[in-house]
Coordinates of C-alpha atoms in Angstrom, one line a residue:
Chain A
X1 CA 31.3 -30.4 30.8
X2 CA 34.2 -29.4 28.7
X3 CA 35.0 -25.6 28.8
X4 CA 34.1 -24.8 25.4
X5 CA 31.5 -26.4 25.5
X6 CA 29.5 -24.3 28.0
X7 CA 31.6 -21.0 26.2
X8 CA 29.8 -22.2 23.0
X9 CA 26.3 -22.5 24.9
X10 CA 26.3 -19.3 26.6
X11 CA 27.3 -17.8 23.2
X12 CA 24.5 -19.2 21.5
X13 CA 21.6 -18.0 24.1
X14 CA 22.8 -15.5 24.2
X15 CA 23.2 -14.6 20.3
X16 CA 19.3 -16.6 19.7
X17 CA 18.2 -13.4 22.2
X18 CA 19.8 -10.8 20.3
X19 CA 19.2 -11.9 17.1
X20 CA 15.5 -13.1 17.8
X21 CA 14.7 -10.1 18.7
X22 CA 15.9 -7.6 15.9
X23 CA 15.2 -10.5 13.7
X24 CA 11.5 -9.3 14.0
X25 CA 12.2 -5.4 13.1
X26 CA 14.6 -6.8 9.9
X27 CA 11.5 -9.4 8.7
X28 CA 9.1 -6.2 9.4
X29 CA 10.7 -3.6 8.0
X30 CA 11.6 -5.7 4.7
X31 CA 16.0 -5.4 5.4
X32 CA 17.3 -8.5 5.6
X33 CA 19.4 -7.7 2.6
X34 CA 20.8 -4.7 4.2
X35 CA 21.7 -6.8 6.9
X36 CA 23.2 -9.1 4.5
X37 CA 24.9 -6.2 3.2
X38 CA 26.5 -5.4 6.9
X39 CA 27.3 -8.5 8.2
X40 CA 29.7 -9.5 4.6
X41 CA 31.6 -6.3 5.7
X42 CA 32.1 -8.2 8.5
X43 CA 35.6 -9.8 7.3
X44 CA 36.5 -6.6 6.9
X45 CA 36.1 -5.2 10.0
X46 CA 37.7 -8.5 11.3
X47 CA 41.0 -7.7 9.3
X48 CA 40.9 -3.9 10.4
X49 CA 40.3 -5.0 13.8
X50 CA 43.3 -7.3 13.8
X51 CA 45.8 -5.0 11.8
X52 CA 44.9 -2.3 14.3
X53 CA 45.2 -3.8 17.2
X54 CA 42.1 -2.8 18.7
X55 CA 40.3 -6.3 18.7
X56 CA 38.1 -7.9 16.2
X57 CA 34.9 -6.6 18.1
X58 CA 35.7 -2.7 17.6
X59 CA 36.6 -3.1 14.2
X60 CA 33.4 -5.4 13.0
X61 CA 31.2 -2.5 14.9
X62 CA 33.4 0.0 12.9
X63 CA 33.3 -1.0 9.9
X64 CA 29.6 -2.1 10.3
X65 CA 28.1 0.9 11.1
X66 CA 30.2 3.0 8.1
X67 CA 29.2 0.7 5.7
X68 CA 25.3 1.5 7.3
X69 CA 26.6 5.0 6.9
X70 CA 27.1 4.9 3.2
X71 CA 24.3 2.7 2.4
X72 CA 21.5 5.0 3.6
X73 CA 23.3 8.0 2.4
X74 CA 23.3 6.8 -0.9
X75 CA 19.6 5.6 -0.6
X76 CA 18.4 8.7 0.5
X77 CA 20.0 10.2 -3.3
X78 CA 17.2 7.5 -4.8
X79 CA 19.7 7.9 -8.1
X80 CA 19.9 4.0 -7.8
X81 CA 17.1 1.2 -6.7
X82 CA 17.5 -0.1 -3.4
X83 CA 18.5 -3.2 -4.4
X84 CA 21.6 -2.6 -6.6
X85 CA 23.0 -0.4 -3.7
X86 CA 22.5 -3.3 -1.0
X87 CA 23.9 -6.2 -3.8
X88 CA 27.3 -3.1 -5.0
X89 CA 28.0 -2.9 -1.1
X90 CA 27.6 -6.0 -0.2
X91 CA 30.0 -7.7 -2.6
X92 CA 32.5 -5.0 -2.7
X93 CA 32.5 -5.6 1.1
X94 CA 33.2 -8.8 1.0
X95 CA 35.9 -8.7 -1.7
X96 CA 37.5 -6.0 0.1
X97 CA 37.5 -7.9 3.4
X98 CA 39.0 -11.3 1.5
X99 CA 41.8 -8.9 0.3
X100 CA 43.0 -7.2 3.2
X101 CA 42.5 -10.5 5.4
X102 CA 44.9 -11.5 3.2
X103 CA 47.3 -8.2 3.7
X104 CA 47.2 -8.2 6.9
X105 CA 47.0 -11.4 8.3
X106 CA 49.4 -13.6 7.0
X107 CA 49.5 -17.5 6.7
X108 CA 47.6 -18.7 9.5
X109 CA 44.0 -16.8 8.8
X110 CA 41.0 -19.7 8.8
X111 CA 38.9 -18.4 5.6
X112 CA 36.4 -21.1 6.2
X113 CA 35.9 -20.7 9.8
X114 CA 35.3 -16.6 9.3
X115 CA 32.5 -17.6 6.6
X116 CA 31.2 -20.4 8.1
X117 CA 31.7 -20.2 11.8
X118 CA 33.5 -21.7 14.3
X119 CA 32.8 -22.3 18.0
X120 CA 35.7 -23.5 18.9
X121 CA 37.4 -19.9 18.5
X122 CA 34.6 -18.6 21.3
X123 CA 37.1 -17.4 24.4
X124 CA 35.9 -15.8 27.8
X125 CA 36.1 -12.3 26.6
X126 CA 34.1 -13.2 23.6
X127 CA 31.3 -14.4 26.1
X128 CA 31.8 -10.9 27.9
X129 CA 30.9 -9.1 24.5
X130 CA 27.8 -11.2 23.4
X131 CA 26.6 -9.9 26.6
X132 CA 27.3 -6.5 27.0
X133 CA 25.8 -6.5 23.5
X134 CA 22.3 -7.9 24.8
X135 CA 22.4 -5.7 27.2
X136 CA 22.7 -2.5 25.2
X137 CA 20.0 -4.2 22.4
X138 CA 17.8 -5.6 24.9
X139 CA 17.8 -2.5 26.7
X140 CA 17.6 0.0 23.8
X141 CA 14.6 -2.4 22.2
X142 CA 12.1 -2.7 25.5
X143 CA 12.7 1.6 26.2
X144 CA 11.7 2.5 22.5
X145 CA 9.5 -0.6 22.0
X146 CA 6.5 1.8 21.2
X147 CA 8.2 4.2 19.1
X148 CA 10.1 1.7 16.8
X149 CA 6.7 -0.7 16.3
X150 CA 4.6 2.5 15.1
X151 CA 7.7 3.4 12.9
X152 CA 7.3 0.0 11.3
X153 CA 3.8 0.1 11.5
X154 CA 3.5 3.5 9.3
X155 CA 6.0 5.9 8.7
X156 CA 4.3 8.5 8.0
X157 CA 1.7 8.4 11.1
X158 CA 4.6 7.8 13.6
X159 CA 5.8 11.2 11.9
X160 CA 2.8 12.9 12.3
X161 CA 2.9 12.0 15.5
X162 CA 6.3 13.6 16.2
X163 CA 8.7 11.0 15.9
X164 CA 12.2 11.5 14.2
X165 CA 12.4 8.7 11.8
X166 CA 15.6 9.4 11.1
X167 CA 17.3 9.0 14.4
X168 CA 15.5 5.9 14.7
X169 CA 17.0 4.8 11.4
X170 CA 20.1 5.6 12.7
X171 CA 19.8 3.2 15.9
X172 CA 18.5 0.5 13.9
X173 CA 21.5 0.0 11.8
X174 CA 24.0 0.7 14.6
X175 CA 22.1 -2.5 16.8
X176 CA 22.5 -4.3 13.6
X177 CA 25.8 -3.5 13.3
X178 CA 26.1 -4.8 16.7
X179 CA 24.4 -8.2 16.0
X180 CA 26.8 -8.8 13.4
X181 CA 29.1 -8.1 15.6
X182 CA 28.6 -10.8 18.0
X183 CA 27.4 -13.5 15.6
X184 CA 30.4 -13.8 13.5
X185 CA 32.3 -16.1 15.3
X186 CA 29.6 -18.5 15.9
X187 CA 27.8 -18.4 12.5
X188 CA 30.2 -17.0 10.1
X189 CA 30.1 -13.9 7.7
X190 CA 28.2 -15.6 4.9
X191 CA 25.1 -16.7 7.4
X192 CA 23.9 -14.3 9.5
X193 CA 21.3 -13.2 8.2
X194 CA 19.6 -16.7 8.2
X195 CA 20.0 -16.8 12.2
X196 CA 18.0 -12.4 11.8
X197 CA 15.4 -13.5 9.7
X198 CA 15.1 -17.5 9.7
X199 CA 13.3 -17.8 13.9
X200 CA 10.9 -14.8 12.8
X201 CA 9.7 -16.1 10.0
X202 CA 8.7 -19.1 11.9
X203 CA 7.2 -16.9 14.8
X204 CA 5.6 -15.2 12.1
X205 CA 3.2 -18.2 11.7
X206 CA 2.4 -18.7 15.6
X207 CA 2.4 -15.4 16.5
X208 CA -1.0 -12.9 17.5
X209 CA 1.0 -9.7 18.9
X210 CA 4.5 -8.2 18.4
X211 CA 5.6 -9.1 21.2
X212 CA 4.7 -12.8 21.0
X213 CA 6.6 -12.9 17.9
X214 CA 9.4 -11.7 19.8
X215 CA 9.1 -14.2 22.8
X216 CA 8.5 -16.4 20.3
X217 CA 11.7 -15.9 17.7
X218 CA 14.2 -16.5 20.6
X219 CA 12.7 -19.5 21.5
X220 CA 12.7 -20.8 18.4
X221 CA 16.3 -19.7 17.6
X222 CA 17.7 -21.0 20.8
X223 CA 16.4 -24.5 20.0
X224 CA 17.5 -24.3 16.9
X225 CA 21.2 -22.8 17.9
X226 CA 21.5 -25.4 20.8
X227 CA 20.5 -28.4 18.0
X228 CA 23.0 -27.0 15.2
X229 CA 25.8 -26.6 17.7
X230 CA 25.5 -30.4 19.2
X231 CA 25.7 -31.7 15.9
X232 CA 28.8 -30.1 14.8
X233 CA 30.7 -31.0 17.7
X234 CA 29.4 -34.4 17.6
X235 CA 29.7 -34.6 13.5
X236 CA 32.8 -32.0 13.3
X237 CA 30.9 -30.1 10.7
X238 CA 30.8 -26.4 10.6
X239 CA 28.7 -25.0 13.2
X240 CA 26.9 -22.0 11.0
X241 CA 25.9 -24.5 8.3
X242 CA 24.5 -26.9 11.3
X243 CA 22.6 -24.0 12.7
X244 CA 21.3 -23.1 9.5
X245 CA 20.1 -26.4 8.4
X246 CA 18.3 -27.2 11.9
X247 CA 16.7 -23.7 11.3
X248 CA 15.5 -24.6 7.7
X249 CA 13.9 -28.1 8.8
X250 CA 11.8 -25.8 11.7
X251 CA 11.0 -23.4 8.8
X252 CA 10.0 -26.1 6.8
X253 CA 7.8 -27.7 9.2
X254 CA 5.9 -24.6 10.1
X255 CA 4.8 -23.9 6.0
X256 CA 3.6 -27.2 6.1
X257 CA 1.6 -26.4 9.9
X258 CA 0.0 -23.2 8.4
X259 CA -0.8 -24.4 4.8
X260 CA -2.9 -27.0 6.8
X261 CA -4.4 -24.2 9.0
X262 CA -3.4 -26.6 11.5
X263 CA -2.1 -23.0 13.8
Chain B
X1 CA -8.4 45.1 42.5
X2 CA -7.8 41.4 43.3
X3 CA -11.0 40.6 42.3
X4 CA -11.1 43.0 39.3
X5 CA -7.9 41.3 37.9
X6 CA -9.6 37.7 38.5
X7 CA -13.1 39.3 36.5
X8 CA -10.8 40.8 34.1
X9 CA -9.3 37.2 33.1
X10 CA -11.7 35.8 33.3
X11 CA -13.3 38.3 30.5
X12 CA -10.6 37.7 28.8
X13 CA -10.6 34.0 29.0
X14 CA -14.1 33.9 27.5
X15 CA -13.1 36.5 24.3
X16 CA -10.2 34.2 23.8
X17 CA -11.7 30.7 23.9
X18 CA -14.6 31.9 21.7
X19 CA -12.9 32.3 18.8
X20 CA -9.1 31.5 19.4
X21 CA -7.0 31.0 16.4
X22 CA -5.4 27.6 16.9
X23 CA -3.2 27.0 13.9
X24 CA -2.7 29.8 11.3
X25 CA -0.6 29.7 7.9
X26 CA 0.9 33.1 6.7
X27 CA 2.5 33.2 3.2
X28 CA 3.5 29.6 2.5
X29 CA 5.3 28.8 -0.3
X30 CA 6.4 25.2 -1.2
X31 CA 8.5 24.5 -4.5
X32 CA 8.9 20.5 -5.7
X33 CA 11.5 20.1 -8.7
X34 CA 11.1 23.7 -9.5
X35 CA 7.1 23.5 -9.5
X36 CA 5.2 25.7 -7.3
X37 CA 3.6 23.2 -5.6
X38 CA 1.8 25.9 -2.9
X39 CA 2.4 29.3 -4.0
X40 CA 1.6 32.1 -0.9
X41 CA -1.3 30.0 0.9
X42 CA -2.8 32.0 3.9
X43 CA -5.2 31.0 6.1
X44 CA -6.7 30.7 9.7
X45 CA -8.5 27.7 12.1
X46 CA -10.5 29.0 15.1
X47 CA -11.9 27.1 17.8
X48 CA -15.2 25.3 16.7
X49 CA -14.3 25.8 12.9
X50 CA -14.7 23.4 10.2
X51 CA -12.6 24.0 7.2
X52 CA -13.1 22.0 4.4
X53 CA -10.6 22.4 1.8
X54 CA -10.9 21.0 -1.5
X55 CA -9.2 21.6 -5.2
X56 CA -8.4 19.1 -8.1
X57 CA -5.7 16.4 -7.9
X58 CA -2.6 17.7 -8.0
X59 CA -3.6 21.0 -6.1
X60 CA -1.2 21.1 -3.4
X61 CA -4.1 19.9 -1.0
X62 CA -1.6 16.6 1.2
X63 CA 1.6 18.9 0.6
X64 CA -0.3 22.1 2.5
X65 CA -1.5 19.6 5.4
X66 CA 2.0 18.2 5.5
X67 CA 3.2 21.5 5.8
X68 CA 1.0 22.5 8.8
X69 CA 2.1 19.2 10.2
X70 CA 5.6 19.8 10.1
X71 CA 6.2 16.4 8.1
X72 CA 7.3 18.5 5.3
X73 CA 9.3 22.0 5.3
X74 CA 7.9 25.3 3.5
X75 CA 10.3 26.7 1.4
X76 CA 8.9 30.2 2.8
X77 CA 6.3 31.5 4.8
X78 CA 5.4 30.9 8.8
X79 CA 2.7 28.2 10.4
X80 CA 1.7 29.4 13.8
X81 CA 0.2 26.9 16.1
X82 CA -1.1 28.1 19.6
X83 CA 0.2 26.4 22.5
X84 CA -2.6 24.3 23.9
X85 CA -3.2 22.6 20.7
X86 CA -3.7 19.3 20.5
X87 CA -3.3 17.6 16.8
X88 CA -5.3 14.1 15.8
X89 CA -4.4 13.2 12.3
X90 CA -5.7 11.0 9.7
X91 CA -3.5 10.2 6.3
X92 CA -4.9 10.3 3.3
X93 CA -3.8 6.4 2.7
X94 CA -3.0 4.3 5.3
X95 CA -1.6 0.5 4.5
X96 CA -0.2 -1.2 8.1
X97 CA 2.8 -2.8 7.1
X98 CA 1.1 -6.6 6.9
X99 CA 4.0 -8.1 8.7
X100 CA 3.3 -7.0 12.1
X101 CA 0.4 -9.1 13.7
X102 CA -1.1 -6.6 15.6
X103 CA -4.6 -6.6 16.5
X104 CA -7.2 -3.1 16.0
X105 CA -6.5 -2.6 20.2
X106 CA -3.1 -2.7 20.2
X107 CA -2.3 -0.5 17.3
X108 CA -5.1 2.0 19.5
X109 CA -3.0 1.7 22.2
X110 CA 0.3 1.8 20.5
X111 CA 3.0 4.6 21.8
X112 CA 0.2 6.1 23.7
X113 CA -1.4 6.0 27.1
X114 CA -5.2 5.4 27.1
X115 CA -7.5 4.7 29.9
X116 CA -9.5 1.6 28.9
X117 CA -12.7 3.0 29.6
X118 CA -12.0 6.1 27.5
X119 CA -10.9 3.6 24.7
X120 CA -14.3 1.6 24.5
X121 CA -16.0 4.6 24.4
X122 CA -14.7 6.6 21.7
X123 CA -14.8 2.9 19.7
X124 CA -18.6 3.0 20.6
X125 CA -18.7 5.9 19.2
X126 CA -16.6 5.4 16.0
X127 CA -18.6 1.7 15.6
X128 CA -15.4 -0.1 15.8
X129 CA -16.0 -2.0 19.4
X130 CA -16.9 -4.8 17.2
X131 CA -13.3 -4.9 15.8
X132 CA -11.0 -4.1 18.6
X133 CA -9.5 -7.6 18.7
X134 CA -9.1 -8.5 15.2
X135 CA -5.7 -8.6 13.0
X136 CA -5.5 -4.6 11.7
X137 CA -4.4 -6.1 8.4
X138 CA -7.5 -8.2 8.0
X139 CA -9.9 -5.0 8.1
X140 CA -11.9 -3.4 5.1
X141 CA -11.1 -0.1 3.7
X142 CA -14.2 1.7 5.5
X143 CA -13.1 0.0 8.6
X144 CA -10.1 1.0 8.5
X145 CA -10.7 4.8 8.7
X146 CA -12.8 4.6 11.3
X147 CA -10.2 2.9 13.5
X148 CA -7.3 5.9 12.1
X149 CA -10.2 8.4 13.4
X150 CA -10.1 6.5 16.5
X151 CA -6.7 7.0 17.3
X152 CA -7.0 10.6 16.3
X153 CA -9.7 11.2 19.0
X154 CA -7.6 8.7 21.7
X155 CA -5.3 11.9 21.8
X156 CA -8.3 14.4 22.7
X157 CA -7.4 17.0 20.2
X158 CA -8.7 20.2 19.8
X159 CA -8.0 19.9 15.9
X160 CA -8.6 17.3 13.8
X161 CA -7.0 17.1 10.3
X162 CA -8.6 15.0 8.3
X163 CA -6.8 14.2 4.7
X164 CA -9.3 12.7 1.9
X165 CA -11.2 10.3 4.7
X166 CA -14.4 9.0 2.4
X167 CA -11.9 9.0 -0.5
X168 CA -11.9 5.2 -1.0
X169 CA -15.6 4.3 0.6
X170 CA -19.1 3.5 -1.1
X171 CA -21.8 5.7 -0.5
X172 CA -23.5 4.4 2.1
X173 CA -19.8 3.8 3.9
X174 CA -19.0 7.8 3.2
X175 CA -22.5 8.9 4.5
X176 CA -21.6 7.0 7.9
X177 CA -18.5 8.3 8.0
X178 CA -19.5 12.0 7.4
X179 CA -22.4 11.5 10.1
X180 CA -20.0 10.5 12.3
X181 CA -17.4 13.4 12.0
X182 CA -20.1 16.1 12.1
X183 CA -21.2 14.4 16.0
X184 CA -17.9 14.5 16.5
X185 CA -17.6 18.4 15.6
X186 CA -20.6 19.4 17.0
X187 CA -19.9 17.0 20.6
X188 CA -16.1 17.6 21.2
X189 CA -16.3 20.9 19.6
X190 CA -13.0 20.6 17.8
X191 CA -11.8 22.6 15.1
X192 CA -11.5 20.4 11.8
X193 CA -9.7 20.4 8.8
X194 CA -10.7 18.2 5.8
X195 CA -9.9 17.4 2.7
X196 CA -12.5 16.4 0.5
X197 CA -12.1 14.7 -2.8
X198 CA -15.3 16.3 -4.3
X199 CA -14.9 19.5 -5.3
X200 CA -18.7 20.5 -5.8
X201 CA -20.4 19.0 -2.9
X202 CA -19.1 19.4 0.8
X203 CA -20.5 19.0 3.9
X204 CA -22.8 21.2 5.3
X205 CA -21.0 21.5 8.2
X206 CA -18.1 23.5 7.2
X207 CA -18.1 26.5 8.3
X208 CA -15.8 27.8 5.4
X209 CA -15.1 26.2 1.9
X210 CA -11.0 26.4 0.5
X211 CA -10.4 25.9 -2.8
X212 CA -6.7 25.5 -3.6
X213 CA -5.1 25.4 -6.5
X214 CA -1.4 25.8 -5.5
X215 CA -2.5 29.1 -4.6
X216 CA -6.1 29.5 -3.0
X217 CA -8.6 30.4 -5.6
X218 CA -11.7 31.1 -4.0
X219 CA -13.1 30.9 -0.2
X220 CA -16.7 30.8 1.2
X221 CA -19.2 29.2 2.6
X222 CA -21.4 26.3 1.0
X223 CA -25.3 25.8 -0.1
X224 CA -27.6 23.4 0.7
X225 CA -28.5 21.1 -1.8
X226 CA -31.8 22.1 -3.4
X227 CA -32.2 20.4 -6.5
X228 CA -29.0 17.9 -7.2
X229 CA -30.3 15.9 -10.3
X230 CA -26.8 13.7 -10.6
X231 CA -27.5 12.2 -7.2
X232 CA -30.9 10.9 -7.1
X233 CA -30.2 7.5 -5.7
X234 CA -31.8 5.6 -2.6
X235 CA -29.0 8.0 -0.4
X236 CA -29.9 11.1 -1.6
X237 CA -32.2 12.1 1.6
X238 CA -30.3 11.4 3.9
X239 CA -27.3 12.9 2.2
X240 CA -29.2 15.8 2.2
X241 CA -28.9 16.6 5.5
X242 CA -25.1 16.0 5.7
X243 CA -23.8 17.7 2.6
X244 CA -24.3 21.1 0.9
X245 CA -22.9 22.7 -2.6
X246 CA -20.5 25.0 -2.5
X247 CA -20.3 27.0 -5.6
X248 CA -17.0 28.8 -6.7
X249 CA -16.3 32.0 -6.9
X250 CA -14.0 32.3 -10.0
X251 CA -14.6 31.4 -13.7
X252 CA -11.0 30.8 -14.9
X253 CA -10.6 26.8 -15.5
X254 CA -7.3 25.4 -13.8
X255 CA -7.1 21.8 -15.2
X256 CA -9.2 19.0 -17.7

């Protein structure tokens, strides 16, 4: 087996566990647009990262978690809807992100590969970071497991109950910030979201406990990762749109399993 | 003198448990968007009491239970709680977020550690055993309380704070569930705190009536029910037994 080709493999189960599992807290907690939000400042924290010096990683989890920063900040003022916040940020960061890129990076920058993903950009040290990552998310999602489902569950009796929904808040968007971190290269700015929220919707239909859904939403995403990746090496197509589209037919097929009570 | 210390404890260990105060409120004051939402609210919850505080909408009643909870800050004014309390909490409206498929059980056992057996028997007691493994999102309204008081009692409090439960229930559903929390008072001997959304008839087994109105208007202790002519349905017996009038103790009209 070619190099990249395994590179692009273990990058994939890798991302499918990360994002399969916070995929479940975005679906629940009703932020796939403030994800959506995050990951378009994602270009931008690739541009910061390379003018810097300090590596595309730092400045995607940078970036990331200021623009998470901002956005909750200016939620918490309630002098605008939710929704106009998440659609301002999101396109300013994006915008932003095209015109620095552009500053700072000369000639040779790949646009389309940036949006849309490219596995063949996956190196070693890439692999490294997609796994330190699941091990911080992983690790920080099984200790406060408990906590973060009764947050979801109900605010305000996880409250009562003593817990600090705001600190919680605050790790949320910072593992998100992380996700985003680690799919970019694989998936692209524009389509990150799908690969959070597209394997727990499908769960959503199978699944009888959280955790299930969990289990479940990896599962589902790696087969779906794995599938999109083969056919854009073996097509030459771009590998986030190929993930994307083997995720939709699964989504597909599982509306038409539960509108026929068939699970 | 060993032995006259341990007597002496002892003593005092009896005088204290008798009638301990568990959480008092001393001069609270809560302002929303320059209203006076709670406006110098005093009062006291002893062992074994049963508090039953009730007022028109509006009143301050969630915002002064939020307060004692901590969920929301008084602008001035001290909550004291004693030490060995131990809080179980129902809100006042309750909606699971539907996304979650999480069965009755597992939201029971959720971010706290039960012992099976103790589990089953408080939903034996609540009537929910029939329900512990369906979807939580799937349950009716009534249900639904009785599970929240569940998870209130899976924490073995000594208080129980109780925010509007029968608000949303039928009568026969509100009759069950007002049975239920006067066992509950009268076996586990916990001090409760309720809000009710009736603010003529409470249940007769509050020990003292609060009427709030920002500010608290009036405070007693309730009637029975002698002659109720607006509640002379098929329930009206049995009611009997469980609730009680309270009449109030000021003239001055504070809203309609």
């Amino acid at each position: 087996m070619e190099d990249f080709i395994l590179r692009s493999i273990l990058a994939a189960v890798g991302i499918s566990i990360i994002a399969g599992s916070l995929g479940c807290f975005v679906i629940w907690k009703r932020m796939s647009y403030f994800s959506e939000s995050i990951s378009h400042s994602a270009l931008l924290g690739v541009s910061l990262g390379l003018a810097s010096g300090l590596g595309i990683h730092f400045g995607l989890v940078f970036v990331g978690g200021i623009f998470a920063f901002m956005i909750v900040a200016l939620q918490e003022r309630k002098f605008l809807s939710n929704d106009a916040i998440l659609g301002i940020f999101s396109h300013i960061a994006l915008s932003l992100g095209i015109v620095v890129l552009a500053l700072v990076g000369g000639e040779n920058i790949d646009y389309f590969s940036l949006l849309f993903g490219d596995i063949l950009s996956i190196t070693g040290s890439d692999i490294i970071w997609v796994y330190s990552v699941l091990i911080v998310i992983v690790g920080l999602l099984s200790f406060f497991w408990q906590r973060l489902l009764l947050l979801t569950l109900n605010e305000e009796l996880a409250k009562a109950e003593g817990l600090k929904h705001t600190f919680y808040q605050l790790l949320f968007m910072l593992m998100i910030a992380l996700a985003v971190s680690v799919s970019v290269q694989i998936v692209g700015v524009l389509l990150i979201t799908s690969l959070l929220i597209i394997p727990p919707a499908i769960a959503r239909v199978f699944a009888r406990t959280p955790s299930q859904m969990v289990f479940q939403s990896i599962f589902i995403s790696m087969v779906a990762v794995i599938t999109g990746l083969s056919g854009s090496m073996y097509y030459d197509i771009a590998t986030g749109p190929a993930i994307v589209i083997s995720l939709g037919i699964l989504f597909v097929l599982s509306q038409l399993l539960a509108s026929k009570n068939l699970v | 003198m060993h032995l006259a210390g341990i007597k002496w404890s002892l003593f005092e260990f009896i005088i204290v448990t008798s009638s301990q105060t568990l959480i008092s409120a001393h001069n609270i004051s809560l302002n929303h968007h320059g209203k006076n939402v709670l406006d110098k609210v005093s009062f006291e919850l002893k062992q074994g009491e049963f508090i039953t505080l009730i007022g028109p909408n509006g009143a301050g009643k969630s915002s002064l239970i939020k307060v004692l909870l901590g969920l929301i800050k008084a602008d001035s004014g001290n909550i004291k709680r004693a030490n060995n309390v131990r809080l179980g909490y129902t809100p006042q409206t309750f909606s699971p977020n539907p996304f979650i498929p999480i069965s009755v059980i597992d939201f029971l056992n959720l971010n706290q550690k039960v012992e099976p057996i103790f589990l089953h028997e408080t939903a034996i007691l609540t009537g929910i055993e029939g329900l512990l493994s369906n979807p939580l999102k799937n349950i009716s309204g009534g249900e639904l309380q009785r599970v929240l008081l569940t998870r209130a009692l899976l924490n073995k409090p000594n208080v129980l704070i109780l925010d509007e439960p029968a608000q949303n229930l039928d009568v026969n559903g509100q009759m069950h569930l007002y049975k239920l929390i006067q066992d509950i008072h009268h076996q586990q001997g916990c001090a409760v705190l309720m809000i009710s959304h009736d603010l003529h008839r409470v249940m007769k087994e509050s020990t003292q009536v609060l009427c709030l109105y920002h500010h608290i208007c009036c405070m007693g202790k309730p009637k029975s029910i002698l002659q109720d002519s607006q509640f002379n349905d098929l329930f009206a017996d049995q009611m009997d037994d469980l609730m009680a009038t309270y009449e109030h103790h000021h003239n001055h009209c504070h809203e309609d």
